[in-house]
Amino acid sequence: MKLNFFLPTRVIFESEAVSNYAAIFKNYGQTALLVTGKRSAKQSGAYQDVVFALQENDISFEAFDQVENNPSLETVQLGAALAKKAKADFVIGIGGGSPLDAAKAIAVLATNELTPDELLSNTFSTALPIVAIPTTAGTGSEVTPYSVLVRNDIGTKVSFGNQLTFPQLALVDWKYTTAVPEKTSVYTAIDAFTHSFEGYLSKRNTPLINSWALDAIAVFGECLQALLAGEWTNEIREKLMYVSLVGGMVITHTGVTSVHAMGYCYTYYQGIPHGQANAFLLRSYLQYLEPLEEEKIQKVMKQLSLESTEAFLTIIDSLVGLPRVLNPEEITEYSAKTMIQEKSLLNTAGNINKEIVRAMWSQATVEK
Ligand code: NAP
Ligand code: FE
């Protein structure tokens, strides 16, 4: 057996994590840059909690609140300019995956002059310390080194990251997710599930990580009926935050697979939210994988307390709807763009190639 385990993030997962650990911010410096989206950091109450904690500890700060959903390279360059101007010692990302991923890129660009290619090929050896405070239960970005950015010049999303882009600290409090709109909560929950699901099926899976992935999948299974019924209790919110956190720990070690590789195209071309994009691709993923990984897929269904993959897909369909049918030109374009995501494709079971990717795109959008 081979294990290669590295997860340098200190995780504090509890109610009122930010106020309970307010003094911990002093470990990272005297001046912080807060990185957020336009509204949700404040809507969720996380921003106010952080500001209070910083003031209590005499830490000054500047705020960069321009992060859009699916942040672009251009945006993180603006954030980095502000970090430099403010002479920030560390960066605090508050929000969903978009602000957390942007915070990682800003932390690198604040201490390096890099071209986009240099950034995206991890050609750097410094970064400001990063603190991550998630307000969605989905990406697990608070414990991954990955930063996913939109590259408008090549027309898709790409990710980068190395050991410097792991947050040093993750303060995780499910209460912030109570402000997330219902649809977004469903999509982010499915994103969290796909991380453990794809991780378990990744060629880079290990027995250790599989036990985490199966645990998170079981907890997601406990939430399915509530998701279908729209019953957003505190208990469900807390469970989904846990699924998200563990999913991040899983993909840190296994990477993601073809679902994410393909999902980036849905988001880039059709503006479909990340979790919904992944959900739309589960049918063709299962069609491809069932013959290759029958035992593992059955194990996942058992963890979810479901009889069959059909029962699973029926639930997914009712949660997120069906994708529109793609025309042949779109299938060609999306297939070509998917092939750029070499690492994720290499992690996918079997010997995935252009023809298989094209077949998966065709099967993803069969008229029902
Ligand atoms: P998001 O893009 O961060 O946020 C989606 C929407 O939800 C935004 O409109 C946001 O508002 C709002 N929102 C967030 N928290 C809220 C709250 N507590 N209350 C009310 N509204 C809230 O969504 P996400 O799904 O968490 O992140 C998706 C991004 O993460 C994608 O770019 C994806 O590629 C990436 N990702 C990264 C990893 C990783 O390992 N790093 C893994 C998977 C996905 P505001 O705009 O006002 O903030
Ligand atoms: Fe994801």
Short mmCIF file of C-alpha atoms and ligand atoms in Angstrom, two decimals:
data_model
loop_
_atom_site.label_atom_id
_atom_site.label_comp_id
_atom_site.label_asym_id
_atom_site.label_seq_id
_atom_site.Cartn_x
_atom_site.Cartn_y
_atom_site.Cartn_z
CA MET A 1 0.00 0.00 0.00
CA LYS A 2 1.14 3.56 -0.68
CA LEU A 3 -0.07 6.61 1.23
CA ASN A 4 0.83 10.22 0.58
CA PHE A 5 -1.02 12.31 3.10
CA PHE A 6 -0.77 16.07 3.59
CA LEU A 7 -3.45 18.33 5.02
CA PRO A 8 -1.92 21.34 6.73
CA THR A 9 -5.15 23.23 7.48
CA ARG A 10 -6.18 23.69 11.09
CA VAL A 11 -9.93 23.06 11.08
CA ILE A 12 -12.29 24.37 13.71
CA PHE A 13 -15.78 23.07 13.02
CA GLU A 14 -18.22 24.36 15.62
CA SER A 15 -21.05 26.81 16.25
CA GLU A 16 -19.70 30.33 16.77
CA ALA A 17 -16.24 29.24 15.60
CA VAL A 18 -15.22 32.79 14.65
CA SER A 19 -16.11 34.42 17.97
CA ASN A 20 -14.92 31.45 20.02
CA TYR A 21 -11.51 31.63 18.33
CA ALA A 22 -11.27 35.39 17.77
CA ALA A 23 -7.74 35.64 19.21
CA ILE A 24 -6.42 33.09 16.73
CA PHE A 25 -6.34 35.74 13.97
CA LYS A 26 -3.34 37.34 15.72
CA ASN A 27 -1.26 34.32 14.63
CA TYR A 28 -1.40 35.52 11.02
CA GLY A 29 -0.41 39.18 11.26
CA GLN A 30 -1.48 42.76 11.95
CA THR A 31 -3.29 43.65 8.72
CA ALA A 32 -5.81 41.47 6.89
CA LEU A 33 -7.44 41.63 3.47
CA LEU A 34 -11.02 40.35 3.60
CA VAL A 35 -12.08 38.75 0.31
CA THR A 36 -15.82 38.37 -0.30
CA GLY A 37 -18.58 38.37 -2.89
CA LYS A 38 -20.90 41.34 -3.19
CA ARG A 39 -23.56 40.41 -0.62
CA SER A 40 -23.43 37.00 1.00
CA ALA A 41 -20.60 37.57 3.47
CA LYS A 42 -22.69 40.26 5.14
CA GLN A 43 -26.06 38.51 4.59
CA SER A 44 -24.76 35.43 6.38
CA GLY A 45 -23.42 37.40 9.36
CA ALA A 46 -19.91 35.99 8.82
CA TYR A 47 -18.41 39.35 7.81
CA GLN A 48 -19.67 41.06 10.96
CA ASP A 49 -18.33 38.23 13.15
CA VAL A 50 -14.91 38.52 11.51
CA VAL A 51 -14.77 42.30 11.76
CA PHE A 52 -15.67 42.11 15.44
CA ALA A 53 -12.98 39.48 16.05
CA LEU A 54 -10.36 41.58 14.21
CA GLN A 55 -11.27 44.76 16.08
CA GLU A 56 -11.15 42.93 19.39
CA ASN A 57 -7.59 41.91 18.57
CA ASP A 58 -6.37 45.23 17.11
CA ILE A 59 -5.96 43.85 13.63
CA SER A 60 -6.55 46.37 10.87
CA PHE A 61 -8.17 45.36 7.59
CA GLU A 62 -9.22 46.32 4.07
CA ALA A 63 -12.10 44.64 2.26
CA PHE A 64 -12.24 43.47 -1.36
CA ASP A 65 -15.88 42.61 -2.12
CA GLN A 66 -15.77 42.23 -5.90
CA VAL A 67 -15.60 38.45 -6.25
CA GLU A 68 -18.19 37.19 -8.74
CA ASN A 69 -19.55 33.65 -8.96
CA ASN A 70 -16.82 31.65 -10.70
CA PRO A 71 -14.07 34.25 -10.23
CA SER A 72 -11.91 35.31 -13.14
CA LEU A 73 -8.18 35.93 -13.36
CA GLU A 74 -8.92 39.62 -13.88
CA THR A 75 -10.79 39.82 -10.56
CA VAL A 76 -8.07 38.18 -8.49
CA GLN A 77 -5.52 40.54 -10.04
CA LEU A 78 -7.58 43.47 -8.75
CA GLY A 79 -7.78 41.88 -5.30
CA ALA A 80 -4.03 41.32 -5.25
CA ALA A 81 -3.40 44.99 -6.10
CA LEU A 82 -5.48 45.97 -3.06
CA ALA A 83 -3.65 43.44 -0.85
CA LYS A 84 -0.34 45.03 -1.89
CA LYS A 85 -1.61 48.56 -1.37
CA ALA A 86 -2.94 47.68 2.08
CA LYS A 87 0.30 45.83 2.91
CA ALA A 88 -1.81 42.90 4.05
CA ASP A 89 -0.05 40.24 6.12
CA PHE A 90 -2.76 37.68 5.47
CA VAL A 91 -5.94 37.07 3.54
CA ILE A 92 -9.33 36.03 4.94
CA GLY A 93 -11.75 34.52 2.41
CA ILE A 94 -15.40 34.68 3.49
CA GLY A 95 -18.08 33.14 1.30
CA GLY A 96 -18.82 30.26 -0.97
CA GLY A 97 -16.18 28.54 -3.08
CA SER A 98 -15.83 31.61 -5.29
CA PRO A 99 -14.46 34.03 -2.64
CA LEU A 100 -12.43 31.25 -0.99
CA ASP A 101 -10.79 30.31 -4.29
CA ALA A 102 -10.22 33.98 -5.11
CA ALA A 103 -8.60 34.50 -1.69
CA LYS A 104 -6.06 31.76 -2.51
CA ALA A 105 -5.12 33.34 -5.83
CA ILE A 106 -4.92 36.80 -4.24
CA ALA A 107 -2.64 35.43 -1.51
CA VAL A 108 -0.22 34.24 -4.20
CA LEU A 109 -0.43 37.29 -6.47
CA ALA A 110 0.07 39.64 -3.53
CA THR A 111 3.62 38.39 -3.11
CA ASN A 112 4.58 37.54 -6.69
CA GLU A 113 4.62 39.15 -10.13
CA LEU A 114 3.24 36.34 -12.26
CA THR A 115 1.82 35.88 -15.72
CA PRO A 116 -1.43 33.86 -15.84
CA ASP A 117 0.51 30.84 -17.12
CA GLU A 118 3.01 31.08 -14.26
CA LEU A 119 0.21 31.31 -11.68
CA LEU A 120 -1.73 28.42 -13.17
CA SER A 121 1.32 26.19 -13.43
CA ASN A 122 2.14 26.82 -9.75
CA THR A 123 5.40 28.62 -10.56
CA PHE A 124 5.65 30.43 -7.23
CA SER A 125 7.19 29.76 -3.86
CA THR A 126 5.53 32.34 -1.62
CA ALA A 127 1.98 33.27 -0.65
CA LEU A 128 0.34 35.18 2.18
CA PRO A 129 -1.29 32.99 4.86
CA ILE A 130 -4.93 32.23 4.09
CA VAL A 131 -7.84 31.91 6.52
CA ALA A 132 -11.04 30.43 5.04
CA ILE A 133 -14.57 30.92 6.37
CA PRO A 134 -17.12 29.08 4.23
CA THR A 135 -20.71 30.32 3.95
CA THR A 136 -21.93 27.57 1.62
CA ALA A 137 -21.93 23.83 2.30
CA GLY A 138 -20.48 22.64 -0.97
CA THR A 139 -16.96 23.11 -2.21
CA GLY A 140 -14.87 22.23 0.85
CA SER A 141 -12.45 24.84 -0.51
CA GLU A 142 -11.53 25.67 3.10
CA VAL A 143 -9.43 22.48 3.22
CA THR A 144 -8.24 22.12 -0.37
CA PRO A 145 -5.27 23.78 -2.07
CA TYR A 146 -7.32 24.29 -5.24
CA SER A 147 -8.33 27.63 -6.67
CA VAL A 148 -10.68 27.38 -9.65
CA LEU A 149 -10.62 30.42 -11.93
CA VAL A 150 -12.27 31.39 -15.18
CA ARG A 151 -9.82 31.91 -18.03
CA ASN A 152 -11.61 34.02 -20.57
CA ASP A 153 -8.65 33.87 -22.97
CA ILE A 154 -9.04 30.11 -23.49
CA GLY A 155 -12.75 29.95 -22.71
CA THR A 156 -12.97 27.63 -19.73
CA LYS A 157 -12.30 27.21 -16.00
CA VAL A 158 -8.94 26.01 -14.80
CA SER A 159 -7.55 25.23 -11.39
CA PHE A 160 -4.19 25.61 -9.73
CA GLY A 161 -2.78 25.26 -6.24
CA ASN A 162 0.06 23.75 -4.24
CA GLN A 163 0.98 23.41 -0.60
CA LEU A 164 1.10 27.21 -0.19
CA THR A 165 -2.53 27.64 -1.23
CA PHE A 166 -3.99 25.46 1.51
CA PRO A 167 -5.74 27.71 4.00
CA GLN A 168 -3.76 27.66 7.23
CA LEU A 169 -6.99 27.95 9.17
CA ALA A 170 -10.61 27.03 8.41
CA LEU A 171 -13.32 28.34 10.71
CA VAL A 172 -16.42 26.37 9.82
CA ASP A 173 -19.83 27.30 11.21
CA TRP A 174 -22.98 25.89 9.56
CA LYS A 175 -25.07 28.83 10.85
CA TYR A 176 -23.76 31.00 8.01
CA THR A 177 -25.42 28.69 5.49
CA THR A 178 -28.92 29.40 6.82
CA ALA A 179 -29.02 32.48 4.57
CA VAL A 180 -28.23 30.50 1.38
CA PRO A 181 -31.22 30.41 -1.02
CA GLU A 182 -32.85 26.97 -1.29
CA LYS A 183 -31.78 26.21 -4.88
CA THR A 184 -28.18 27.19 -4.19
CA SER A 185 -28.24 25.02 -1.06
CA VAL A 186 -29.34 22.02 -3.14
CA TYR A 187 -26.69 22.61 -5.80
CA THR A 188 -23.89 23.10 -3.28
CA ALA A 189 -24.98 19.97 -1.36
CA ILE A 190 -24.69 17.94 -4.57
CA ASP A 191 -21.26 19.45 -5.25
CA ALA A 192 -20.19 18.28 -1.78
CA PHE A 193 -21.54 14.79 -2.51
CA THR A 194 -19.78 14.60 -5.89
CA HIS A 195 -16.43 15.36 -4.21
CA SER A 196 -16.68 12.26 -2.04
CA PHE A 197 -18.28 10.22 -4.82
CA GLU A 198 -15.67 11.13 -7.43
CA GLY A 199 -12.90 10.80 -4.84
CA TYR A 200 -14.01 7.27 -3.94
CA LEU A 201 -14.03 6.37 -7.64
CA SER A 202 -10.82 8.23 -8.49
CA LYS A 203 -7.79 6.22 -9.54
CA ARG A 204 -5.98 8.04 -6.72
CA ASN A 205 -8.28 6.69 -4.00
CA THR A 206 -6.68 5.11 -0.92
CA PRO A 207 -8.27 2.95 1.80
CA LEU A 208 -7.89 5.80 4.29
CA ILE A 209 -9.59 8.38 2.11
CA ASN A 210 -12.26 5.90 1.01
CA SER A 211 -13.42 5.56 4.59
CA TRP A 212 -13.85 9.34 4.82
CA ALA A 213 -15.62 9.46 1.45
CA LEU A 214 -18.04 6.67 2.40
CA ASP A 215 -18.77 8.35 5.71
CA ALA A 216 -19.57 11.66 4.00
CA ILE A 217 -21.71 9.84 1.41
CA ALA A 218 -23.70 8.17 4.22
CA VAL A 219 -24.29 11.51 5.93
CA PHE A 220 -25.40 13.01 2.60
CA GLY A 221 -27.78 10.04 2.29
CA GLU A 222 -29.30 10.97 5.66
CA CYS A 223 -30.10 14.41 4.20
CA LEU A 224 -31.71 13.29 0.93
CA GLN A 225 -35.33 13.16 2.11
CA ALA A 226 -34.98 16.60 3.71
CA LEU A 227 -33.50 18.00 0.49
CA LEU A 228 -36.44 16.61 -1.49
CA ALA A 229 -38.94 17.99 1.00
CA GLY A 230 -37.17 21.35 1.34
CA GLU A 231 -36.82 20.90 5.11
CA TRP A 232 -33.83 23.02 5.97
CA THR A 233 -33.43 22.31 9.68
CA ASN A 234 -30.30 23.27 11.60
CA GLU A 235 -29.43 19.59 11.89
CA ILE A 236 -29.51 19.18 8.10
CA ARG A 237 -27.45 22.35 7.59
CA GLU A 238 -24.83 21.08 10.02
CA LYS A 239 -24.70 17.66 8.38
CA LEU A 240 -24.27 19.20 4.92
CA MET A 241 -21.46 21.43 6.22
CA TYR A 242 -19.75 18.26 7.43
CA VAL A 243 -20.28 16.54 4.05
CA SER A 244 -18.73 19.58 2.39
CA LEU A 245 -15.72 19.68 4.72
CA VAL A 246 -14.99 15.96 4.35
CA GLY A 247 -15.51 16.17 0.58
CA GLY A 248 -12.79 18.81 0.46
CA MET A 249 -10.43 16.61 2.46
CA VAL A 250 -11.18 13.76 0.05
CA ILE A 251 -10.49 15.63 -3.21
CA THR A 252 -7.35 17.12 -1.72
CA HIS A 253 -5.97 13.59 -1.86
CA THR A 254 -7.79 12.04 -4.82
CA GLY A 255 -8.45 14.97 -7.16
CA VAL A 256 -11.78 15.23 -8.97
CA THR A 257 -12.70 13.23 -12.08
CA SER A 258 -14.59 13.62 -15.34
CA VAL A 259 -17.75 15.03 -13.71
CA HIS A 260 -15.92 18.18 -12.64
CA ALA A 261 -13.84 18.24 -15.84
CA MET A 262 -17.04 18.33 -17.90
CA GLY A 263 -19.02 20.48 -15.47
CA TYR A 264 -16.70 23.43 -16.02
CA CYS A 265 -18.00 23.64 -19.62
CA TYR A 266 -21.63 23.80 -18.49
CA THR A 267 -20.73 26.64 -16.18
CA TYR A 268 -18.56 28.48 -18.67
CA TYR A 269 -20.90 28.22 -21.67
CA GLN A 270 -24.33 28.17 -20.06
CA GLY A 271 -23.77 29.90 -16.72
CA ILE A 272 -25.07 26.83 -14.88
CA PRO A 273 -24.05 26.87 -11.17
CA HIS A 274 -21.18 24.52 -10.36
CA GLY A 275 -23.16 22.00 -8.29
CA GLN A 276 -26.03 21.82 -10.76
CA ALA A 277 -23.55 21.32 -13.60
CA ASN A 278 -22.04 18.36 -11.76
CA ALA A 279 -25.51 16.97 -11.03
CA PHE A 280 -26.43 17.07 -14.73
CA LEU A 281 -23.41 14.89 -15.51
CA LEU A 282 -24.03 12.11 -13.00
CA ARG A 283 -26.19 10.07 -15.39
CA SER A 284 -23.57 9.69 -18.12
CA TYR A 285 -20.82 9.23 -15.50
CA LEU A 286 -22.71 6.30 -14.00
CA GLN A 287 -23.42 4.86 -17.44
CA TYR A 288 -19.69 4.88 -18.17
CA LEU A 289 -18.57 3.69 -14.72
CA GLU A 290 -21.10 1.05 -13.74
CA PRO A 291 -19.54 -1.72 -15.82
CA LEU A 292 -16.04 -0.76 -14.61
CA GLU A 293 -16.73 -0.21 -10.91
CA GLU A 294 -19.92 -2.15 -10.20
CA GLU A 295 -19.01 -3.13 -6.66
CA LYS A 296 -18.02 0.38 -5.64
CA ILE A 297 -21.14 1.94 -7.16
CA GLN A 298 -23.30 -0.58 -5.28
CA LYS A 299 -21.47 0.33 -2.09
CA VAL A 300 -22.26 4.02 -2.68
CA MET A 301 -25.95 3.23 -3.21
CA LYS A 302 -25.93 1.20 0.02
CA GLN A 303 -24.37 4.14 1.90
CA LEU A 304 -27.15 6.33 0.50
CA SER A 305 -29.76 3.71 1.57
CA LEU A 306 -30.96 3.50 -2.04
CA GLU A 307 -31.90 0.40 -4.03
CA SER A 308 -30.38 1.30 -7.38
CA THR A 309 -28.61 3.92 -9.45
CA GLU A 310 -31.96 4.57 -11.17
CA ALA A 311 -33.51 5.49 -7.82
CA PHE A 312 -30.54 7.78 -7.21
CA LEU A 313 -30.83 9.49 -10.60
CA THR A 314 -34.58 9.99 -10.12
CA ILE A 315 -33.81 11.90 -6.92
CA ILE A 316 -31.11 13.96 -8.62
CA ASP A 317 -33.48 14.79 -11.50
CA SER A 318 -36.17 15.98 -9.14
CA LEU A 319 -33.67 18.08 -7.20
CA VAL A 320 -32.01 19.85 -10.13
CA GLY A 321 -34.15 19.25 -13.26
CA LEU A 322 -32.81 18.10 -16.61
CA PRO A 323 -30.21 19.78 -18.82
CA ARG A 324 -31.29 21.06 -22.20
CA VAL A 325 -30.34 18.95 -25.20
CA LEU A 326 -27.05 20.03 -26.78
CA ASN A 327 -26.60 20.36 -30.52
CA PRO A 328 -23.73 18.49 -32.28
CA GLU A 329 -21.59 21.66 -32.50
CA GLU A 330 -21.91 22.20 -28.75
CA ILE A 331 -21.01 18.59 -28.07
CA THR A 332 -17.88 18.98 -30.20
CA GLU A 333 -16.89 22.23 -28.49
CA TYR A 334 -17.56 20.98 -24.97
CA SER A 335 -15.70 17.73 -25.64
CA ALA A 336 -12.63 19.61 -26.87
CA LYS A 337 -12.68 21.89 -23.81
CA THR A 338 -13.12 18.91 -21.48
CA MET A 339 -9.91 17.38 -22.86
CA ILE A 340 -7.99 20.39 -21.46
CA GLN A 341 -8.72 19.08 -17.94
CA GLU A 342 -6.02 16.44 -18.24
CA LYS A 343 -5.45 15.76 -14.55
CA SER A 344 -9.11 15.18 -13.71
CA LEU A 345 -9.51 12.91 -16.72
CA LEU A 346 -6.44 10.91 -15.71
CA ASN A 347 -8.01 10.36 -12.28
CA THR A 348 -11.13 8.87 -13.86
CA ALA A 349 -11.46 5.08 -13.82
CA GLY A 350 -10.87 3.16 -17.05
CA ASN A 351 -9.03 4.66 -19.99
CA ILE A 352 -10.94 7.76 -20.77
CA ASN A 353 -10.32 9.37 -24.16
CA LYS A 354 -11.86 11.87 -26.57
CA GLU A 355 -14.43 9.40 -27.90
CA ILE A 356 -15.59 8.44 -24.42
CA VAL A 357 -15.85 12.08 -23.38
CA ARG A 358 -17.90 12.81 -26.49
CA ALA A 359 -20.17 9.86 -25.76
CA MET A 360 -20.65 11.10 -22.21
CA TRP A 361 -21.63 14.55 -23.46
CA SER A 362 -24.12 12.98 -25.88
CA GLN A 363 -25.62 10.77 -23.15
CA ALA A 364 -25.79 13.64 -20.66
CA THR A 365 -28.52 15.39 -22.60
CA VAL A 366 -30.79 12.71 -24.01
CA GLU A 367 -34.34 14.02 -24.47
CA LYS A 368 -36.68 12.48 -21.87
P1 NAP B 1 -20.37 30.67 -4.91
O1 NAP B 1 -20.11 30.92 -6.36
O2 NAP B 1 -19.31 30.98 -3.97
O3 NAP B 1 -21.71 31.42 -4.45
C1 NAP B 1 -22.92 31.19 -5.15
C2 NAP B 1 -23.96 32.22 -4.74
O4 NAP B 1 -24.37 31.98 -3.40
C3 NAP B 1 -23.46 33.66 -4.79
O5 NAP B 1 -24.45 34.45 -5.37
C4 NAP B 1 -23.25 34.01 -3.34
O6 NAP B 1 -23.45 35.42 -3.11
C5 NAP B 1 -24.32 33.20 -2.66
N1 NAP B 1 -24.02 32.86 -1.27
C6 NAP B 1 -22.91 32.28 -0.76
N2 NAP B 1 -23.04 32.11 0.57
C7 NAP B 1 -24.23 32.61 0.91
C8 NAP B 1 -24.93 32.76 2.15
N3 NAP B 1 -24.43 32.27 3.28
N4 NAP B 1 -26.13 33.37 2.14
C9 NAP B 1 -26.68 33.82 0.99
N5 NAP B 1 -26.09 33.71 -0.22
C10 NAP B 1 -24.89 33.10 -0.25
O7 NAP B 1 -20.86 29.13 -4.79
P2 NAP B 1 -20.12 27.79 -4.38
O8 NAP B 1 -20.90 26.70 -5.01
O9 NAP B 1 -19.85 27.74 -2.93
O10 NAP B 1 -18.70 27.88 -5.10
C11 NAP B 1 -18.56 27.59 -6.47
C12 NAP B 1 -17.14 27.88 -6.92
O11 NAP B 1 -16.23 27.05 -6.19
C13 NAP B 1 -16.95 27.53 -8.38
O12 NAP B 1 -16.10 28.47 -9.00
C14 NAP B 1 -16.30 26.16 -8.33
O13 NAP B 1 -15.54 25.86 -9.48
C15 NAP B 1 -15.43 26.30 -7.10
N6 NAP B 1 -15.04 25.02 -6.45
C16 NAP B 1 -13.85 25.01 -5.79
C17 NAP B 1 -13.43 23.85 -5.18
C18 NAP B 1 -12.11 23.85 -4.47
O14 NAP B 1 -11.63 22.82 -4.03
N7 NAP B 1 -11.48 24.99 -4.30
C19 NAP B 1 -14.20 22.68 -5.21
C20 NAP B 1 -15.43 22.74 -5.89
C21 NAP B 1 -15.83 23.92 -6.50
P3 NAP B 1 -22.25 36.51 -3.21
O15 NAP B 1 -21.90 36.62 -4.65
O16 NAP B 1 -22.84 37.74 -2.65
O17 NAP B 1 -21.08 35.99 -2.41
FE FE B 2 -16.84 21.01 -6.92
#
